Amino acid sequence: MKILAVGMNYAEHNKELNGDVKLPAEPVIFTKQESSLLRDHKPFFVPDFAERFDYETEIVVKIAHVGKDISERFAHKYYNEITVGIDFTARDLQRKLVEKGYPWDICKGFDGSAAVGEFVSLDEVGGDVQNISFHLEKNGVRVQEGCTRDMIFSVDKIVSYCSRFFTLKTGDLIFTGTPVGVGPVKENDVLEGFIGDTKVLKQKIK
């Protein structure tokens, strides 16, 4: 099972991190290790190798069929379930790596860094993957929200693009990018992720 993720897929998030609205020409893809997967509402234990760990709330797509070199117009046939996920990021470590031009693996793909909620069928949430509203609450306060219509690259574009480089297999997960509003977590925080008004994720920080 692979976990693929997209960076820089919402313009306002790019602005909050980089100071300008940077529009990449192609999807920015990185990977997370299988050991990074955190599900069944298991807690996120704050590691000791960085000073700051941020939540990045995203829509996660689950691949339903094996596919390679998938045409964008047929990409919708390769997924039918989504959820809210959290791409936990060691932010201070990421900044150090970026400054040196090093890969992101250890700040994005560490154990427990890919939290996912309960998957729901697209039909249950209206059927249009590019019109999904989602948000995150921290300790009962809404801290991040977005809609997939604001993506720079659509879900179908992402699925097609990824399949050029990786054979997509049943059960693979794609984190599709985070909107503006990322922020830090600390011990005893409680994160809850929603698609529309439906809660699909609850994450305790330990």
mmCIF file of C-alpha atoms in Angstrom:
data_model
loop_
_atom_site.group_PDB
_atom_site.id
_atom_site.type_symbol
_atom_site.label_atom_id
_atom_site.label_comp_id
_atom_site.label_asym_id
_atom_site.label_seq_id
_atom_site.Cartn_x
_atom_site.Cartn_y
_atom_site.Cartn_z
ATOM 1 C CA MET A 1 0.000 0.000 0.000
ATOM 2 C CA LYS A 2 1.340 3.393 -1.044
ATOM 3 C CA ILE A 3 0.628 6.812 0.406
ATOM 4 C CA LEU A 4 1.107 9.630 -2.088
ATOM 5 C CA ALA A 5 0.617 13.275 -1.215
ATOM 6 C CA VAL A 6 0.341 16.568 -3.037
ATOM 7 C CA GLY A 7 2.045 19.745 -1.892
ATOM 8 C CA MET A 8 1.203 23.335 -2.823
ATOM 9 C CA ASN A 9 -2.263 22.537 -4.216
ATOM 10 C CA TYR A 10 -4.160 25.518 -2.740
ATOM 11 C CA ALA A 11 -3.010 29.011 -3.673
ATOM 12 C CA GLU A 12 -3.772 30.653 -0.312
ATOM 13 C CA HIS A 13 -1.857 27.941 1.563
ATOM 14 C CA ASN A 14 1.138 28.568 -0.680
ATOM 15 C CA LYS A 15 0.881 32.235 0.254
ATOM 16 C CA GLU A 16 0.778 31.529 4.002
ATOM 17 C CA LEU A 17 3.930 29.398 3.799
ATOM 18 C CA ASN A 18 5.916 31.166 1.105
ATOM 19 C CA GLY A 19 4.681 34.749 1.238
ATOM 20 C CA ASP A 20 3.327 34.702 -2.321
ATOM 21 C CA VAL A 21 0.779 32.791 -4.348
ATOM 22 C CA LYS A 22 3.080 30.398 -6.128
ATOM 23 C CA LEU A 23 1.396 28.266 -8.787
ATOM 24 C CA PRO A 24 3.333 25.116 -9.658
ATOM 25 C CA ALA A 25 3.241 24.031 -13.300
ATOM 26 C CA GLU A 26 2.651 20.384 -12.348
ATOM 27 C CA PRO A 27 1.477 18.620 -9.179
ATOM 28 C CA VAL A 28 4.135 18.497 -6.472
ATOM 29 C CA ILE A 29 4.199 14.878 -5.300
ATOM 30 C CA PHE A 30 5.844 13.374 -2.230
ATOM 31 C CA THR A 31 5.422 10.042 -0.480
ATOM 32 C CA LYS A 32 4.723 8.860 3.027
ATOM 33 C CA GLN A 33 5.812 5.516 4.379
ATOM 34 C CA GLU A 34 3.286 2.767 5.130
ATOM 35 C CA SER A 35 4.294 3.061 8.804
ATOM 36 C CA SER A 36 3.117 6.677 8.712
ATOM 37 C CA LEU A 37 -0.525 5.556 8.410
ATOM 38 C CA LEU A 38 -2.569 6.403 11.513
ATOM 39 C CA ARG A 39 -6.174 5.169 11.516
ATOM 40 C CA ASP A 40 -8.998 3.916 13.736
ATOM 41 C CA HIS A 41 -8.779 7.167 15.743
ATOM 42 C CA LYS A 42 -5.480 6.129 17.314
ATOM 43 C CA PRO A 43 -3.687 9.049 18.998
ATOM 44 C CA PHE A 44 -0.838 10.991 17.475
ATOM 45 C CA PHE A 45 2.177 10.873 19.781
ATOM 46 C CA VAL A 46 4.278 14.020 19.409
ATOM 47 C CA PRO A 47 7.821 12.950 18.411
ATOM 48 C CA ASP A 48 10.944 14.391 19.993
ATOM 49 C CA PHE A 49 12.998 15.117 16.856
ATOM 50 C CA ALA A 50 11.501 18.549 16.078
ATOM 51 C CA GLU A 51 10.149 21.548 17.954
ATOM 52 C CA ARG A 52 6.910 22.140 16.033
ATOM 53 C CA PHE A 53 4.438 19.729 14.455
ATOM 54 C CA ASP A 54 1.627 21.163 12.317
ATOM 55 C CA TYR A 55 -1.711 19.738 11.202
ATOM 56 C CA GLU A 56 -2.473 19.947 7.486
ATOM 57 C CA THR A 57 -6.079 18.928 6.818
ATOM 58 C CA GLU A 58 -6.749 17.295 3.456
ATOM 59 C CA ILE A 59 -9.228 15.296 1.441
ATOM 60 C CA VAL A 60 -7.840 11.769 1.001
ATOM 61 C CA VAL A 61 -8.830 9.599 -1.950
ATOM 62 C CA LYS A 62 -8.673 5.800 -1.819
ATOM 63 C CA ILE A 63 -7.749 4.014 -5.050
ATOM 64 C CA ALA A 64 -10.287 1.332 -5.994
ATOM 65 C CA HIS A 65 -8.647 -0.340 -9.008
ATOM 66 C CA VAL A 66 -5.159 -1.052 -10.312
ATOM 67 C CA GLY A 67 -4.135 1.497 -12.904
ATOM 68 C CA LYS A 68 -1.099 2.757 -14.813
ATOM 69 C CA ASP A 69 -0.853 5.710 -17.217
ATOM 70 C CA ILE A 70 -4.468 6.601 -16.534
ATOM 71 C CA SER A 71 -6.027 9.203 -18.798
ATOM 72 C CA GLU A 72 -7.373 12.191 -16.883
ATOM 73 C CA ARG A 73 -10.823 11.718 -18.437
ATOM 74 C CA PHE A 74 -11.013 8.187 -17.049
ATOM 75 C CA ALA A 75 -9.406 8.896 -13.665
ATOM 76 C CA HIS A 76 -12.790 9.138 -11.889
ATOM 77 C CA LYS A 77 -13.260 5.408 -12.477
ATOM 78 C CA TYR A 78 -10.306 4.600 -10.180
ATOM 79 C CA TYR A 79 -11.696 5.910 -6.896
ATOM 80 C CA ASN A 80 -15.080 6.047 -5.162
ATOM 81 C CA GLU A 81 -14.299 6.735 -1.482
ATOM 82 C CA ILE A 82 -12.848 9.737 0.326
ATOM 83 C CA THR A 83 -12.153 10.905 3.848
ATOM 84 C CA VAL A 84 -10.447 13.710 5.755
ATOM 85 C CA GLY A 85 -6.812 13.133 6.603
ATOM 86 C CA ILE A 86 -4.123 15.034 8.465
ATOM 87 C CA ASP A 87 -0.657 15.348 6.993
ATOM 88 C CA PHE A 88 1.337 15.940 10.182
ATOM 89 C CA THR A 89 4.454 17.934 9.362
ATOM 90 C CA ALA A 90 7.584 18.607 11.390
ATOM 91 C CA ARG A 91 7.571 22.266 10.378
ATOM 92 C CA ASP A 92 10.864 23.525 11.753
ATOM 93 C CA LEU A 93 12.636 20.473 10.379
ATOM 94 C CA GLN A 94 10.985 20.995 6.990
ATOM 95 C CA ARG A 95 12.259 24.572 6.826
ATOM 96 C CA LYS A 96 15.806 23.418 7.549
ATOM 97 C CA LEU A 97 15.588 20.758 4.839
ATOM 98 C CA VAL A 98 14.155 23.180 2.280
ATOM 99 C CA GLU A 99 16.911 25.719 2.976
ATOM 100 C CA LYS A 100 19.522 23.045 2.246
ATOM 101 C CA GLY A 101 17.693 21.662 -0.790
ATOM 102 C CA TYR A 102 17.262 18.265 0.877
ATOM 103 C CA PRO A 103 14.298 15.862 0.447
ATOM 104 C CA TRP A 104 11.265 16.134 2.745
ATOM 105 C CA ASP A 105 10.989 12.473 3.733
ATOM 106 C CA ILE A 106 11.832 12.713 7.426
ATOM 107 C CA CYS A 107 9.597 15.731 8.088
ATOM 108 C CA LYS A 108 6.582 14.347 6.189
ATOM 109 C CA GLY A 109 6.839 10.549 6.168
ATOM 110 C CA PHE A 110 7.685 9.718 9.776
ATOM 111 C CA ASP A 111 5.688 7.126 11.744
ATOM 112 C CA GLY A 112 2.128 8.260 12.465
ATOM 113 C CA SER A 113 2.267 11.301 10.193
ATOM 114 C CA ALA A 114 -0.610 10.257 7.891
ATOM 115 C CA ALA A 115 -3.827 10.235 9.918
ATOM 116 C CA VAL A 116 -6.997 9.205 8.092
ATOM 117 C CA GLY A 117 -10.626 9.215 9.157
ATOM 118 C CA GLU A 118 -13.476 6.933 8.191
ATOM 119 C CA PHE A 119 -13.959 6.610 4.451
ATOM 120 C CA VAL A 120 -17.309 7.480 2.894
ATOM 121 C CA SER A 121 -18.541 6.898 -0.647
ATOM 122 C CA LEU A 122 -18.603 9.845 -2.995
ATOM 123 C CA ASP A 123 -22.319 9.234 -3.490
ATOM 124 C CA GLU A 124 -22.881 9.942 0.209
ATOM 125 C CA VAL A 125 -21.362 13.418 -0.123
ATOM 126 C CA GLY A 126 -22.982 14.489 -3.381
ATOM 127 C CA GLY A 127 -20.906 12.647 -5.952
ATOM 128 C CA ASP A 128 -18.850 15.627 -7.177
ATOM 129 C CA VAL A 129 -15.300 15.247 -5.911
ATOM 130 C CA GLN A 130 -14.514 18.839 -6.949
ATOM 131 C CA ASN A 131 -17.211 20.323 -4.750
ATOM 132 C CA ILE A 132 -16.415 18.831 -1.329
ATOM 133 C CA SER A 133 -16.337 21.165 1.669
ATOM 134 C CA PHE A 134 -14.272 20.040 4.634
ATOM 135 C CA HIS A 135 -12.918 21.497 7.842
ATOM 136 C CA LEU A 136 -10.935 20.799 10.996
ATOM 137 C CA GLU A 137 -11.759 21.688 14.573
ATOM 138 C CA LYS A 138 -9.097 21.883 17.282
ATOM 139 C CA ASN A 139 -10.470 21.626 20.805
ATOM 140 C CA GLY A 140 -13.924 22.472 19.481
ATOM 141 C CA VAL A 141 -12.862 25.565 17.506
ATOM 142 C CA ARG A 142 -12.823 25.565 13.704
ATOM 143 C CA VAL A 143 -9.232 26.267 12.639
ATOM 144 C CA GLN A 144 -9.053 25.191 9.004
ATOM 145 C CA GLU A 145 -11.555 24.829 6.186
ATOM 146 C CA GLY A 146 -11.505 24.358 2.459
ATOM 147 C CA CYS A 147 -13.335 23.171 -0.619
ATOM 148 C CA THR A 148 -11.933 20.946 -3.321
ATOM 149 C CA ARG A 149 -13.142 23.353 -6.019
ATOM 150 C CA ASP A 150 -10.269 25.627 -4.933
ATOM 151 C CA MET A 151 -7.583 23.072 -5.777
ATOM 152 C CA ILE A 152 -4.939 24.129 -8.287
ATOM 153 C CA PHE A 153 -4.886 20.583 -9.661
ATOM 154 C CA SER A 154 -8.095 18.527 -9.654
ATOM 155 C CA VAL A 155 -8.343 15.066 -8.141
ATOM 156 C CA ASP A 156 -8.563 13.532 -11.616
ATOM 157 C CA LYS A 157 -5.447 15.419 -12.716
ATOM 158 C CA ILE A 158 -3.605 14.203 -9.611
ATOM 159 C CA VAL A 159 -4.633 10.571 -10.112
ATOM 160 C CA SER A 160 -3.629 10.689 -13.781
ATOM 161 C CA TYR A 161 -0.322 12.416 -13.035
ATOM 162 C CA CYS A 162 0.647 10.019 -10.242
ATOM 163 C CA SER A 163 -0.129 7.017 -12.450
ATOM 164 C CA ARG A 164 2.548 8.135 -14.921
ATOM 165 C CA PHE A 165 5.211 7.371 -12.329
ATOM 166 C CA PHE A 166 3.616 4.786 -10.017
ATOM 167 C CA THR A 167 1.294 1.873 -10.688
ATOM 168 C CA LEU A 168 -1.719 2.723 -8.542
ATOM 169 C CA LYS A 169 -3.034 -0.269 -6.637
ATOM 170 C CA THR A 170 -6.251 -1.007 -4.802
ATOM 171 C CA GLY A 171 -6.096 0.573 -1.342
ATOM 172 C CA ASP A 172 -3.436 3.164 -2.155
ATOM 173 C CA LEU A 173 -4.140 6.572 -0.631
ATOM 174 C CA ILE A 174 -3.645 10.034 -2.117
ATOM 175 C CA PHE A 175 -3.572 13.103 0.140
ATOM 176 C CA THR A 176 -4.731 15.867 -2.203
ATOM 177 C CA GLY A 177 -3.292 18.960 -0.536
ATOM 178 C CA THR A 178 -4.167 21.319 2.306
ATOM 179 C CA PRO A 179 -5.904 24.706 2.221
ATOM 180 C CA VAL A 180 -4.884 27.794 4.167
ATOM 181 C CA GLY A 181 -4.948 27.636 7.968
ATOM 182 C CA VAL A 182 -2.335 25.084 9.021
ATOM 183 C CA GLY A 183 -1.130 25.326 12.592
ATOM 184 C CA PRO A 184 0.700 23.621 15.445
ATOM 185 C CA VAL A 185 -0.477 20.874 17.765
ATOM 186 C CA LYS A 186 0.475 20.151 21.356
ATOM 187 C CA GLU A 187 -0.187 17.427 23.881
ATOM 188 C CA ASN A 188 -3.848 17.060 24.932
ATOM 189 C CA ASP A 189 -5.220 18.763 21.817
ATOM 190 C CA VAL A 190 -8.175 17.063 20.130
ATOM 191 C CA LEU A 191 -8.549 17.348 16.354
ATOM 192 C CA GLU A 192 -11.823 16.549 14.593
ATOM 193 C CA GLY A 193 -12.204 16.432 10.819
ATOM 194 C CA PHE A 194 -15.467 16.943 8.934
ATOM 195 C CA ILE A 195 -16.765 16.482 5.412
ATOM 196 C CA GLY A 196 -19.616 18.957 5.311
ATOM 197 C CA ASP A 197 -21.261 18.502 8.706
ATOM 198 C CA THR A 198 -20.281 14.838 9.048
ATOM 199 C CA LYS A 199 -17.428 14.068 11.416
ATOM 200 C CA VAL A 200 -15.149 11.402 9.944
ATOM 201 C CA LEU A 201 -11.986 11.860 12.016
ATOM 202 C CA LYS A 202 -11.106 12.331 15.663
ATOM 203 C CA GLN A 203 -7.464 12.594 16.668
ATOM 204 C CA LYS A 204 -6.084 12.990 20.156
ATOM 205 C CA ILE A 205 -2.614 14.406 20.576
ATOM 206 C CA LYS A 206 -0.504 12.681 23.193
#
